[in-house]
PDB file of C-alpha atoms in Angstrom:
ATOM      1  CA  MET A1068      -0.060   0.022   0.011  1.00  0.00           C
ATOM      2  CA  THR A1069       1.194   3.493  -0.801  1.00  0.00           C
ATOM      3  CA  GLN A1070       1.255   5.932   2.123  1.00  0.00           C
ATOM      4  CA  PRO A1071      -1.026   8.861   1.776  1.00  0.00           C
ATOM      5  CA  ILE A1072       0.779  12.195   1.689  1.00  0.00           C
ATOM      6  CA  GLN A1073      -0.312  15.532   3.085  1.00  0.00           C
ATOM      7  CA  LEU A1074      -1.016  18.070   0.254  1.00  0.00           C
ATOM      8  CA  ASP A1075      -0.359  21.756   0.816  1.00  0.00           C
ATOM      9  CA  ALA A1076      -1.642  24.894  -0.871  1.00  0.00           C
ATOM     10  CA  VAL A1077       0.854  24.589  -3.724  1.00  0.00           C
ATOM     11  CA  ASP A1078      -0.169  21.089  -4.546  1.00  0.00           C
ATOM     12  CA  HIS A1079      -3.778  22.166  -4.699  1.00  0.00           C
ATOM     13  CA  LYS A1080      -2.898  25.124  -7.052  1.00  0.00           C
ATOM     14  CA  ILE A1081      -1.153  22.682  -9.412  1.00  0.00           C
ATOM     15  CA  ILE A1082      -4.209  20.257  -9.317  1.00  0.00           C
ATOM     16  CA  GLU A1083      -6.516  23.145 -10.113  1.00  0.00           C
ATOM     17  CA  HIS A1084      -4.262  24.171 -13.002  1.00  0.00           C
ATOM     18  CA  LEU A1085      -4.071  20.506 -14.353  1.00  0.00           C
ATOM     19  CA  ARG A1086      -7.908  20.149 -14.139  1.00  0.00           C
ATOM     20  CA  ARG A1087      -8.238  22.837 -16.679  1.00  0.00           C
ATOM     21  CA  HIS A1088      -5.078  22.345 -18.673  1.00  0.00           C
ATOM     22  CA  GLY A1089      -4.096  18.766 -18.231  1.00  0.00           C
ATOM     23  CA  ARG A1090      -1.428  18.856 -20.918  1.00  0.00           C
ATOM     24  CA  ALA A1091       0.228  22.158 -20.042  1.00  0.00           C
ATOM     25  CA  SER A1092       4.014  21.840 -19.687  1.00  0.00           C
ATOM     26  CA  ASN A1093       5.724  21.977 -16.388  1.00  0.00           C
ATOM     27  CA  GLN A1094       7.263  25.283 -17.493  1.00  0.00           C
ATOM     28  CA  GLN A1095       3.717  26.772 -18.298  1.00  0.00           C
ATOM     29  CA  ILE A1096       2.300  25.736 -15.056  1.00  0.00           C
ATOM     30  CA  ALA A1097       5.367  27.063 -13.189  1.00  0.00           C
ATOM     31  CA  GLU A1098       5.095  30.412 -14.808  1.00  0.00           C
ATOM     32  CA  GLY A1099       1.351  30.694 -14.041  1.00  0.00           C
ATOM     33  CA  LEU A1100       1.894  29.880 -10.376  1.00  0.00           C
ATOM     34  CA  GLY A1101       5.237  31.525  -9.760  1.00  0.00           C
ATOM     35  CA  LEU A1102       7.178  28.280  -9.147  1.00  0.00           C
ATOM     36  CA  THR A1103      10.003  26.548 -10.884  1.00  0.00           C
ATOM     37  CA  ALA A1104       9.457  23.819 -13.427  1.00  0.00           C
ATOM     38  CA  THR A1105      11.489  21.472 -11.219  1.00  0.00           C
ATOM     39  CA  THR A1106       9.148  22.003  -8.322  1.00  0.00           C
ATOM     40  CA  VAL A1107       6.025  21.476 -10.515  1.00  0.00           C
ATOM     41  CA  SER A1108       7.458  18.265 -11.931  1.00  0.00           C
ATOM     42  CA  SER A1109       8.582  16.867  -8.537  1.00  0.00           C
ATOM     43  CA  ARG A1110       5.151  17.732  -6.908  1.00  0.00           C
ATOM     44  CA  ILE A1111       3.098  16.054  -9.772  1.00  0.00           C
ATOM     45  CA  LYS A1112       5.376  12.927  -9.455  1.00  0.00           C
ATOM     46  CA  ARG A1113       4.978  12.808  -5.723  1.00  0.00           C
ATOM     47  CA  MET A1114       1.128  12.945  -5.925  1.00  0.00           C
ATOM     48  CA  GLU A1115       0.956  10.378  -8.751  1.00  0.00           C
ATOM     49  CA  GLU A1116       3.253   7.952  -6.867  1.00  0.00           C
ATOM     50  CA  ALA A1117       1.009   8.344  -3.807  1.00  0.00           C
ATOM     51  CA  ASN A1118      -1.975   7.306  -6.103  1.00  0.00           C
ATOM     52  CA  MET A1119      -3.591  10.719  -5.229  1.00  0.00           C
ATOM     53  CA  LEU A1120      -3.542  12.161  -8.796  1.00  0.00           C
ATOM     54  CA  ARG A1121      -3.780  11.074 -12.302  1.00  0.00           C
ATOM     55  CA  VAL A1122      -3.601  13.447 -15.247  1.00  0.00           C
ATOM     56  CA  VAL A1123      -5.542  11.670 -18.126  1.00  0.00           C
ATOM     57  CA  ALA A1124      -7.450  12.003 -21.255  1.00  0.00           C
ATOM     58  CA  VAL A1125     -11.138  11.379 -20.567  1.00  0.00           C
ATOM     59  CA  SER A1126     -13.074  10.200 -23.615  1.00  0.00           C
ATOM     60  CA  ASP A1127     -16.628  10.688 -24.528  1.00  0.00           C
ATOM     61  CA  PHE A1128     -18.955   7.771 -24.536  1.00  0.00           C
ATOM     62  CA  SER A1129     -19.592   8.413 -28.286  1.00  0.00           C
ATOM     63  CA  ALA A1130     -15.784   7.951 -28.989  1.00  0.00           C
ATOM     64  CA  HIS A1131     -16.207   4.397 -28.092  1.00  0.00           C
ATOM     65  CA  GLY A1132     -19.483   3.978 -30.103  1.00  0.00           C
ATOM     66  CA  PHE A1133     -21.521   3.791 -26.878  1.00  0.00           C
ATOM     67  CA  ASN A1134     -24.692   5.581 -27.814  1.00  0.00           C
ATOM     68  CA  PHE A1135     -26.964   3.854 -25.263  1.00  0.00           C
ATOM     69  CA  LEU A1136     -26.617   4.237 -21.636  1.00  0.00           C
ATOM     70  CA  MET A1137     -28.627   2.635 -18.843  1.00  0.00           C
ATOM     71  CA  ARG A1138     -28.781   2.876 -15.177  1.00  0.00           C
ATOM     72  CA  VAL A1139     -29.699  -0.547 -13.712  1.00  0.00           C
ATOM     73  CA  MET A1140     -30.720  -0.983 -10.151  1.00  0.00           C
ATOM     74  CA  VAL A1141     -30.369  -4.583  -8.842  1.00  0.00           C
ATOM     75  CA  GLU A1142     -32.208  -6.466  -6.161  1.00  0.00           C
ATOM     76  CA  VAL A1143     -30.080  -9.357  -4.776  1.00  0.00           C
ATOM     77  CA  ASP A1144     -31.529 -12.548  -3.322  1.00  0.00           C
ATOM     78  CA  GLY A1145     -29.803 -15.526  -1.689  1.00  0.00           C
ATOM     79  CA  ARG A1146     -26.175 -14.402  -2.147  1.00  0.00           C
ATOM     80  CA  PRO A1147     -24.066 -11.605  -0.636  1.00  0.00           C
ATOM     81  CA  ALA A1148     -24.542  -8.397  -2.686  1.00  0.00           C
ATOM     82  CA  SER A1149     -20.836  -7.756  -2.901  1.00  0.00           C
ATOM     83  CA  GLN A1150     -20.285 -11.073  -4.586  1.00  0.00           C
ATOM     84  CA  VAL A1151     -22.960 -10.321  -7.118  1.00  0.00           C
ATOM     85  CA  ALA A1152     -21.509  -6.917  -7.606  1.00  0.00           C
ATOM     86  CA  HIS A1153     -18.126  -8.362  -8.349  1.00  0.00           C
ATOM     87  CA  ASP A1154     -19.536 -10.697 -10.887  1.00  0.00           C
ATOM     88  CA  LEU A1155     -21.391  -7.864 -12.618  1.00  0.00           C
ATOM     89  CA  ALA A1156     -18.278  -5.769 -12.638  1.00  0.00           C
ATOM     90  CA  GLN A1157     -16.605  -8.310 -14.786  1.00  0.00           C
ATOM     91  CA  ILE A1158     -18.988  -7.632 -17.622  1.00  0.00           C
ATOM     92  CA  PRO A1159     -17.361  -5.111 -19.943  1.00  0.00           C
ATOM     93  CA  GLU A1160     -20.483  -3.217 -20.701  1.00  0.00           C
ATOM     94  CA  VAL A1161     -20.939  -2.420 -16.988  1.00  0.00           C
ATOM     95  CA  PHE A1162     -18.753   0.578 -16.425  1.00  0.00           C
ATOM     96  CA  ALA A1163     -19.881   1.543 -12.907  1.00  0.00           C
ATOM     97  CA  THR A1164     -20.917  -0.703 -10.098  1.00  0.00           C
ATOM     98  CA  HIS A1165     -21.749   0.520  -6.574  1.00  0.00           C
ATOM     99  CA  LEU A1166     -23.151  -1.324  -3.531  1.00  0.00           C
ATOM    100  CA  VAL A1167     -25.807   1.067  -2.193  1.00  0.00           C
ATOM    101  CA  THR A1168     -28.260   1.574   0.662  1.00  0.00           C
ATOM    102  CA  GLY A1169     -31.957   1.633   0.140  1.00  0.00           C
ATOM    103  CA  ARG A1170     -34.512  -0.248  -1.749  1.00  0.00           C
ATOM    104  CA  TYR A1171     -31.911  -1.888  -4.126  1.00  0.00           C
ATOM    105  CA  ASP A1172     -28.612  -3.433  -3.384  1.00  0.00           C
ATOM    106  CA  ILE A1173     -26.504  -2.483  -6.260  1.00  0.00           C
ATOM    107  CA  ASP A1174     -26.563   0.511  -8.676  1.00  0.00           C
ATOM    108  CA  MET A1175     -24.755   0.280 -11.963  1.00  0.00           C
ATOM    109  CA  LEU A1176     -24.211   2.113 -15.197  1.00  0.00           C
ATOM    110  CA  VAL A1177     -24.145   0.183 -18.498  1.00  0.00           C
ATOM    111  CA  ALA A1178     -22.929   1.430 -21.855  1.00  0.00           C
ATOM    112  CA  LEU A1179     -24.087  -0.193 -25.085  1.00  0.00           C
ATOM    113  CA  HIS A1180     -23.405   0.373 -28.727  1.00  0.00           C
ATOM    114  CA  GLY A1181     -27.166   0.247 -29.365  1.00  0.00           C
ATOM    115  CA  LEU A1182     -30.458  -1.325 -28.395  1.00  0.00           C
ATOM    116  CA  GLU A1183     -29.532  -4.574 -30.398  1.00  0.00           C
ATOM    117  CA  ASP A1184     -26.924  -5.398 -27.707  1.00  0.00           C
ATOM    118  CA  LEU A1185     -29.472  -5.544 -24.960  1.00  0.00           C
ATOM    119  CA  SER A1186     -30.621  -9.198 -25.579  1.00  0.00           C
ATOM    120  CA  SER A1187     -27.123 -10.658 -25.419  1.00  0.00           C
ATOM    121  CA  LEU A1188     -26.271  -8.586 -22.291  1.00  0.00           C
ATOM    122  CA  LEU A1189     -29.391  -9.881 -20.580  1.00  0.00           C
ATOM    123  CA  LEU A1190     -29.655 -13.401 -21.822  1.00  0.00           C
ATOM    124  CA  GLU A1191     -25.913 -14.273 -22.105  1.00  0.00           C
ATOM    125  CA  LYS A1192     -24.274 -12.074 -19.446  1.00  0.00           C
ATOM    126  CA  PHE A1193     -26.640 -11.018 -16.650  1.00  0.00           C
ATOM    127  CA  SER A1194     -28.363 -14.296 -16.619  1.00  0.00           C
ATOM    128  CA  LYS A1195     -25.132 -16.045 -15.807  1.00  0.00           C
ATOM    129  CA  VAL A1196     -24.716 -14.170 -12.509  1.00  0.00           C
ATOM    130  CA  ARG A1197     -26.281 -15.976  -9.567  1.00  0.00           C
ATOM    131  CA  GLY A1198     -28.276 -14.016  -6.951  1.00  0.00           C
ATOM    132  CA  ILE A1199     -30.152 -11.436  -9.094  1.00  0.00           C
ATOM    133  CA  ARG A1200     -33.694 -11.203  -7.969  1.00  0.00           C
ATOM    134  CA  SER A1201     -34.654  -8.359 -10.202  1.00  0.00           C
ATOM    135  CA  LEU A1202     -33.162  -5.603 -12.517  1.00  0.00           C
ATOM    136  CA  VAL A1203     -34.834  -2.339 -12.762  1.00  0.00           C
ATOM    137  CA  PRO A1204     -33.451  -0.340 -15.788  1.00  0.00           C
ATOM    138  CA  SER A1205     -33.781   3.266 -16.603  1.00  0.00           C
ATOM    139  CA  ILE A1206     -32.712   4.433 -20.060  1.00  0.00           C
ATOM    140  CA  VAL A1207     -30.568   7.637 -20.091  1.00  0.00           C
ATOM    141  CA  VAL A1208     -32.226   9.944 -22.602  1.00  0.00           C
ATOM    142  CA  ASP A1209     -30.063  13.095 -21.877  1.00  0.00           C
ATOM    143  CA  ILE A1210     -27.069  13.855 -19.856  1.00  0.00           C
ATOM    144  CA  VAL A1211     -27.426  17.439 -18.453  1.00  0.00           C
ATOM    145  CA  LYS A1212     -24.331  17.493 -16.329  1.00  0.00           C
ATOM    146  CA  TYR A1213     -21.472  14.910 -15.927  1.00  0.00           C
ATOM    147  CA  GLN A1214     -18.588  16.146 -13.839  1.00  0.00           C
ATOM    148  CA  PHE A1215     -16.415  13.576 -12.149  1.00  0.00           C
ATOM    149  CA  ASP A1216     -12.891  14.665 -11.433  1.00  0.00           C
ATOM    150  CA  VAL A1217     -12.943  12.705  -8.128  1.00  0.00           C
ATOM    151  CA  ALA A1218     -12.783   8.918  -8.498  1.00  0.00           C
ATOM    152  CA  PRO A1219     -11.224   5.785  -7.049  1.00  0.00           C
ATOM    153  CA  ILE A1220      -7.435   5.679  -8.304  1.00  0.00           C
ATOM    154  CA  GLU A1221      -5.973   2.299  -9.011  1.00  0.00           C
ATOM    155  CA  ALA A1222      -2.142   1.705  -8.494  1.00  0.00           C
ATOM    156  CA  ARG A1223      -0.208   1.857 -11.744  1.00  0.00           C
ATOM    157  CA  SER A1224       1.008  -1.516 -13.001  1.00  0.00           C
TER     158      SER A1224
ATOM    159  CA  MET B 102     -23.486  11.782 -31.658  1.00  0.00           C
ATOM    160  CA  ALA B 103     -24.589  10.650 -35.098  1.00  0.00           C
ATOM    161  CA  ASP B 104     -21.494  11.257 -37.139  1.00  0.00           C
ATOM    162  CA  VAL B 105     -18.629  10.399 -35.004  1.00  0.00           C
ATOM    163  CA  GLN B 106     -15.505   9.777 -37.160  1.00  0.00           C
ATOM    164  CA  ILE B 107     -12.995   7.716 -35.208  1.00  0.00           C
ATOM    165  CA  ASP B 108     -10.416   5.292 -36.585  1.00  0.00           C
ATOM    166  CA  GLU B 109      -8.119   2.694 -35.062  1.00  0.00           C
ATOM    167  CA  LEU B 110      -5.214   5.232 -34.546  1.00  0.00           C
ATOM    168  CA  ASP B 111      -7.584   7.653 -32.713  1.00  0.00           C
ATOM    169  CA  LEU B 112      -8.561   4.779 -30.255  1.00  0.00           C
ATOM    170  CA  GLN B 113      -4.854   3.902 -29.784  1.00  0.00           C
ATOM    171  CA  LEU B 114      -4.155   7.559 -29.043  1.00  0.00           C
ATOM    172  CA  ILE B 115      -7.017   7.772 -26.620  1.00  0.00           C
ATOM    173  CA  GLU B 116      -5.975   4.628 -24.865  1.00  0.00           C
ATOM    174  CA  LEU B 117      -2.492   5.875 -24.405  1.00  0.00           C
ATOM    175  CA  LEU B 118      -3.448   9.265 -23.179  1.00  0.00           C
ATOM    176  CA  SER B 119      -6.047   7.884 -20.845  1.00  0.00           C
ATOM    177  CA  ARG B 120      -3.337   6.299 -18.903  1.00  0.00           C
ATOM    178  CA  ASP B 121      -1.221   9.341 -18.633  1.00  0.00           C
ATOM    179  CA  ALA B 122      -2.008  12.648 -20.501  1.00  0.00           C
ATOM    180  CA  ARG B 123       1.330  14.196 -19.793  1.00  0.00           C
ATOM    181  CA  VAL B 124       3.358  12.174 -22.123  1.00  0.00           C
ATOM    182  CA  SER B 125       4.991  14.281 -24.794  1.00  0.00           C
ATOM    183  CA  ASN B 126       3.823  14.137 -28.345  1.00  0.00           C
ATOM    184  CA  ARG B 127       7.241  12.827 -29.345  1.00  0.00           C
ATOM    185  CA  LYS B 128       6.905   9.806 -27.050  1.00  0.00           C
ATOM    186  CA  VAL B 129       3.276   9.188 -28.165  1.00  0.00           C
ATOM    187  CA  ALA B 130       4.421   9.513 -31.836  1.00  0.00           C
ATOM    188  CA  SER B 131       7.212   6.975 -31.427  1.00  0.00           C
ATOM    189  CA  GLU B 132       4.954   4.469 -29.547  1.00  0.00           C
ATOM    190  CA  LEU B 133       2.308   4.584 -32.172  1.00  0.00           C
ATOM    191  CA  GLY B 134       4.832   4.921 -35.117  1.00  0.00           C
ATOM    192  CA  VAL B 135       3.499   8.089 -36.558  1.00  0.00           C
ATOM    193  CA  THR B 136       4.903  11.547 -36.821  1.00  0.00           C
ATOM    194  CA  GLU B 137       4.512  14.235 -33.980  1.00  0.00           C
ATOM    195  CA  GLY B 138       2.528  16.371 -36.517  1.00  0.00           C
ATOM    196  CA  THR B 139       0.020  13.613 -36.728  1.00  0.00           C
ATOM    197  CA  VAL B 140      -0.297  13.179 -33.067  1.00  0.00           C
ATOM    198  CA  ARG B 141      -0.781  16.889 -32.622  1.00  0.00           C
ATOM    199  CA  GLY B 142      -3.377  17.105 -35.366  1.00  0.00           C
ATOM    200  CA  ARG B 143      -5.358  14.134 -34.034  1.00  0.00           C
ATOM    201  CA  ILE B 144      -5.433  15.417 -30.532  1.00  0.00           C
ATOM    202  CA  LYS B 145      -6.613  18.843 -31.668  1.00  0.00           C
ATOM    203  CA  ARG B 146      -9.335  17.364 -33.777  1.00  0.00           C
ATOM    204  CA  LEU B 147     -10.541  15.035 -30.978  1.00  0.00           C
ATOM    205  CA  GLN B 148     -10.656  17.862 -28.599  1.00  0.00           C
ATOM    206  CA  GLN B 149     -12.531  20.147 -31.009  1.00  0.00           C
ATOM    207  CA  ASP B 150     -15.085  17.517 -31.714  1.00  0.00           C
ATOM    208  CA  GLY B 151     -15.650  17.113 -27.876  1.00  0.00           C
ATOM    209  CA  LEU B 152     -14.440  13.512 -27.844  1.00  0.00           C
ATOM    210  CA  ILE B 153     -11.641  13.841 -25.395  1.00  0.00           C
ATOM    211  CA  ALA B 154     -10.672  16.338 -22.659  1.00  0.00           C
ATOM    212  CA  PHE B 155      -7.704  16.373 -20.567  1.00  0.00           C
ATOM    213  CA  THR B 156      -8.093  16.594 -16.783  1.00  0.00           C
ATOM    214  CA  ALA B 157      -6.729  15.775 -13.362  1.00  0.00           C
ATOM    215  CA  ILE B 158      -8.512  13.151 -11.517  1.00  0.00           C
ATOM    216  CA  THR B 159      -7.819  13.058  -7.614  1.00  0.00           C
ATOM    217  CA  SER B 160      -8.658  10.116  -5.458  1.00  0.00           C
ATOM    218  CA  PHE B 161     -11.739   9.788  -3.442  1.00  0.00           C
ATOM    219  CA  GLY B 162      -9.634   9.597  -0.188  1.00  0.00           C
ATOM    220  CA  MET B 163      -8.296  13.056  -0.347  1.00  0.00           C
ATOM    221  CA  ALA B 164     -11.547  14.775  -1.354  1.00  0.00           C
ATOM    222  CA  LYS B 165     -13.553  16.750   1.344  1.00  0.00           C
ATOM    223  CA  ASN B 166     -16.778  15.438  -0.248  1.00  0.00           C
ATOM    224  CA  SER B 167     -16.066  11.738  -0.768  1.00  0.00           C
ATOM    225  CA  ARG B 168     -19.298  10.007  -0.275  1.00  0.00           C
ATOM    226  CA  LEU B 169     -21.121   9.230  -3.365  1.00  0.00           C
ATOM    227  CA  ALA B 170     -24.855   9.171  -3.297  1.00  0.00           C
ATOM    228  CA  PHE B 171     -27.755   8.776  -5.790  1.00  0.00           C
ATOM    229  CA  ILE B 172     -31.035  10.848  -5.752  1.00  0.00           C
ATOM    230  CA  SER B 173     -33.743   9.317  -7.901  1.00  0.00           C
ATOM    231  CA  ILE B 174     -36.513  11.809  -8.738  1.00  0.00           C
ATOM    232  CA  GLN B 175     -39.959  11.707 -10.134  1.00  0.00           C
ATOM    233  CA  ALA B 176     -40.903  14.985 -11.701  1.00  0.00           C
ATOM    234  CA  ASP B 177     -43.490  16.386 -14.034  1.00  0.00           C
ATOM    235  CA  VAL B 178     -42.765  15.043 -17.596  1.00  0.00           C
ATOM    236  CA  ASP B 179     -43.496  18.247 -19.200  1.00  0.00           C
ATOM    237  CA  ARG B 180     -40.986  20.211 -17.064  1.00  0.00           C
ATOM    238  CA  VAL B 181     -38.367  17.531 -16.657  1.00  0.00           C
ATOM    239  CA  ARG B 182     -35.697  19.308 -18.658  1.00  0.00           C
ATOM    240  CA  GLU B 183     -36.083  22.644 -16.797  1.00  0.00           C
ATOM    241  CA  ILE B 184     -36.031  20.709 -13.480  1.00  0.00           C
ATOM    242  CA  ALA B 185     -32.919  18.719 -14.376  1.00  0.00           C
ATOM    243  CA  HIS B 186     -31.144  22.048 -15.322  1.00  0.00           C
ATOM    244  CA  GLU B 187     -32.162  23.648 -12.070  1.00  0.00           C
ATOM    245  CA  ILE B 188     -30.843  20.515 -10.056  1.00  0.00           C
ATOM    246  CA  SER B 189     -27.529  20.609 -11.923  1.00  0.00           C
ATOM    247  CA  GLY B 190     -26.976  23.979 -10.649  1.00  0.00           C
ATOM    248  CA  LEU B 191     -27.196  22.900  -6.876  1.00  0.00           C
ATOM    249  CA  PRO B 192     -24.035  22.479  -4.790  1.00  0.00           C
ATOM    250  CA  MET B 193     -22.453  19.032  -4.684  1.00  0.00           C
ATOM    251  CA  ILE B 194     -24.297  17.707  -7.611  1.00  0.00           C
ATOM    252  CA  ASN B 195     -21.950  16.077  -9.959  1.00  0.00           C
ATOM    253  CA  ALA B 196     -24.161  14.473 -12.583  1.00  0.00           C
ATOM    254  CA  VAL B 197     -27.741  14.846 -13.800  1.00  0.00           C
ATOM    255  CA  MET B 198     -29.326  12.542 -16.253  1.00  0.00           C
ATOM    256  CA  ILE B 199     -32.916  12.465 -17.675  1.00  0.00           C
ATOM    257  CA  THR B 200     -34.028   8.949 -17.692  1.00  0.00           C
ATOM    258  CA  MET B 201     -36.963   6.810 -18.810  1.00  0.00           C
ATOM    259  CA  GLY B 202     -38.060   4.309 -16.149  1.00  0.00           C
ATOM    260  CA  GLN B 203     -39.214   4.273 -12.656  1.00  0.00           C
ATOM    261  CA  PHE B 204     -37.739   7.737 -12.070  1.00  0.00           C
ATOM    262  CA  ASN B 205     -37.215  10.535 -14.707  1.00  0.00           C
ATOM    263  CA  ILE B 206     -34.232  12.137 -13.245  1.00  0.00           C
ATOM    264  CA  LEU B 207     -31.043  10.739 -11.667  1.00  0.00           C
ATOM    265  CA  ALA B 208     -28.851  13.147  -9.784  1.00  0.00           C
ATOM    266  CA  VAL B 209     -25.422  11.947  -8.503  1.00  0.00           C
ATOM    267  CA  CYS B 210     -23.797  13.780  -5.694  1.00  0.00           C
ATOM    268  CA  LEU B 211     -20.592  13.833  -3.633  1.00  0.00           C
ATOM    269  CA  ILE B 212     -21.181  14.713   0.142  1.00  0.00           C
ATOM    270  CA  SER B 213     -19.227  14.579   3.300  1.00  0.00           C
ATOM    271  CA  GLU B 214     -22.035  14.381   5.792  1.00  0.00           C
ATOM    272  CA  LEU B 215     -25.440  12.607   5.679  1.00  0.00           C
ATOM    273  CA  ASP B 216     -27.341  15.848   6.482  1.00  0.00           C
ATOM    274  CA  GLN B 217     -26.028  17.384   3.296  1.00  0.00           C
ATOM    275  CA  LEU B 218     -27.854  14.636   1.419  1.00  0.00           C
ATOM    276  CA  VAL B 219     -31.064  15.162   3.311  1.00  0.00           C
ATOM    277  CA  GLU B 220     -30.851  18.933   2.733  1.00  0.00           C
ATOM    278  CA  THR B 221     -30.024  18.606  -1.027  1.00  0.00           C
ATOM    279  CA  ALA B 222     -32.734  15.823  -1.697  1.00  0.00           C
ATOM    280  CA  SER B 223     -35.457  16.471   0.729  1.00  0.00           C
ATOM    281  CA  ASP B 224     -35.287  20.172   1.009  1.00  0.00           C
ATOM    282  CA  ARG B 225     -33.848  21.714  -2.176  1.00  0.00           C
ATOM    283  CA  ILE B 226     -34.866  19.220  -4.721  1.00  0.00           C
ATOM    284  CA  LEU B 227     -38.238  18.232  -3.335  1.00  0.00           C
ATOM    285  CA  GLY B 228     -38.780  21.947  -2.946  1.00  0.00           C
ATOM    286  CA  ILE B 229     -38.673  22.452  -6.661  1.00  0.00           C
ATOM    287  CA  PRO B 230     -42.249  22.872  -8.172  1.00  0.00           C
ATOM    288  CA  GLY B 231     -42.970  19.947 -10.318  1.00  0.00           C
ATOM    289  CA  VAL B 232     -40.945  17.590  -8.213  1.00  0.00           C
ATOM    290  CA  HIS B 233     -43.148  14.934  -6.568  1.00  0.00           C
ATOM    291  CA  HIS B 234     -40.842  12.313  -5.056  1.00  0.00           C
ATOM    292  CA  VAL B 235     -37.154  11.678  -4.271  1.00  0.00           C
ATOM    293  CA  GLU B 236     -35.493   8.557  -3.123  1.00  0.00           C
ATOM    294  CA  THR B 237     -31.787   8.557  -1.909  1.00  0.00           C
ATOM    295  CA  SER B 238     -29.240   5.825  -1.745  1.00  0.00           C
ATOM    296  CA  ILE B 239     -25.753   6.026  -0.586  1.00  0.00           C
ATOM    297  CA  ALA B 240     -22.839   4.227  -2.449  1.00  0.00           C
ATOM    298  CA  VAL B 241     -21.378   2.270   0.492  1.00  0.00           C
ATOM    299  CA  LYS B 242     -18.687   0.717  -1.828  1.00  0.00           C
ATOM    300  CA  THR B 243     -17.614   1.338  -5.262  1.00  0.00           C
ATOM    301  CA  ILE B 244     -16.783  -2.076  -7.014  1.00  0.00           C
ATOM    302  CA  LYS B 245     -16.109  -0.574 -10.460  1.00  0.00           C
ATOM    303  CA  TYR B 246     -15.745   2.941 -11.839  1.00  0.00           C
ATOM    304  CA  ASN B 247     -14.216   3.908 -15.121  1.00  0.00           C
ATOM    305  CA  ALA B 248     -13.417   7.603 -14.844  1.00  0.00           C
ATOM    306  CA  ARG B 249     -11.798   7.703 -18.115  1.00  0.00           C
ATOM    307  CA  MET B 250     -15.089   7.592 -19.977  1.00  0.00           C
ATOM    308  CA  ALA B 251     -17.543  10.278 -19.481  1.00  0.00           C
ATOM    309  CA  LYS B 252     -19.969  12.686 -21.196  1.00  0.00           C
ATOM    310  CA  ILE B 253     -17.855  15.574 -22.291  1.00  0.00           C
ATOM    311  CA  THR B 254     -20.003  18.689 -22.147  1.00  0.00           C
ATOM    312  CA  SER B 255     -17.485  21.418 -22.765  1.00  0.00           C
ATOM    313  CA  ARG B 256     -16.688  21.100 -26.541  1.00  0.00           C
ATOM    314  CA  GLY B 257     -13.725  22.233 -28.328  1.00  0.00           C
ATOM    315  CA  VAL B 258     -11.411  23.697 -25.609  1.00  0.00           C
ATOM    316  CA  VAL B 259      -8.100  23.023 -27.465  1.00  0.00           C
ATOM    317  CA  GLU B 260      -5.037  22.998 -25.294  1.00  0.00           C
ATOM    318  CA  ASP B 261      -1.336  23.119 -25.436  1.00  0.00           C
ATOM    319  CA  ASP B 262       0.868  20.869 -27.521  1.00  0.00           C
ATOM    320  CA  GLY B 263       2.340  18.631 -24.913  1.00  0.00           C
ATOM    321  CA  ASP B 264       5.842  19.239 -26.283  1.00  0.00           C
TER     322      ASP B 264
END
């Protein structure tokens, strides 16, 4: 496990800059914040090594041909919900899986190329997962806001 | 969404940059076996078309508001778009989707305290005219989340070269 590190005001300023301009050079960031390029470089490296920061390209669903998004709420029966959630997370079309409180046990987001993929998803993939009592889908018809710059960060391989 | 033009090289470029966006164009070019000019041009086009955006992702652990919660909403169908926009302007709301199903709006928020969820859902959202019912659930554990894929809403912000 990587040890968490304490971030100071300089780190937060660098993060804010990177949120807006992820590919800015160390020199450009340094000039904007009154630092040296070496400081910027070592600060970014330190945060990345502690698995606290990743500077990445985020791609639109449509870039991958995913034109059909669904939220699916899952009711579990006769099996621990975490096991069911782990099985569901193995399915490539499922891009988010959360164990949740409330009426349902698992909340997930599914991305499909089109409606025609639905039958194989249901009949060949979801149906192989034991412990699903019911699936309650909602079709996403419009995304008004989608702002996630906080996420679980996995260690680099 | 209809006429997205993406080829194999674009996808390879996206894959590479989704691991680390701070690699230089020169390194990307040599890995993909193309020229730096091609890399620069492709990145620019993908950004202009709203297909990729570069950003910093920070871990849940260090965020002040790190608890993910879902607010499922039943609202008047004829005002659903207006209501969704109003909800998207509330504090702590990270995502708002209009859906067809048991609920017609899904709002996702990041909170630090439970009372913030109650205030957002039961006071602010339920107080909006046309909203009839809200249900909340808290994500106790995230099993899978791919932050590299999203709906990019700010189109065409073209950035620096990465040289």
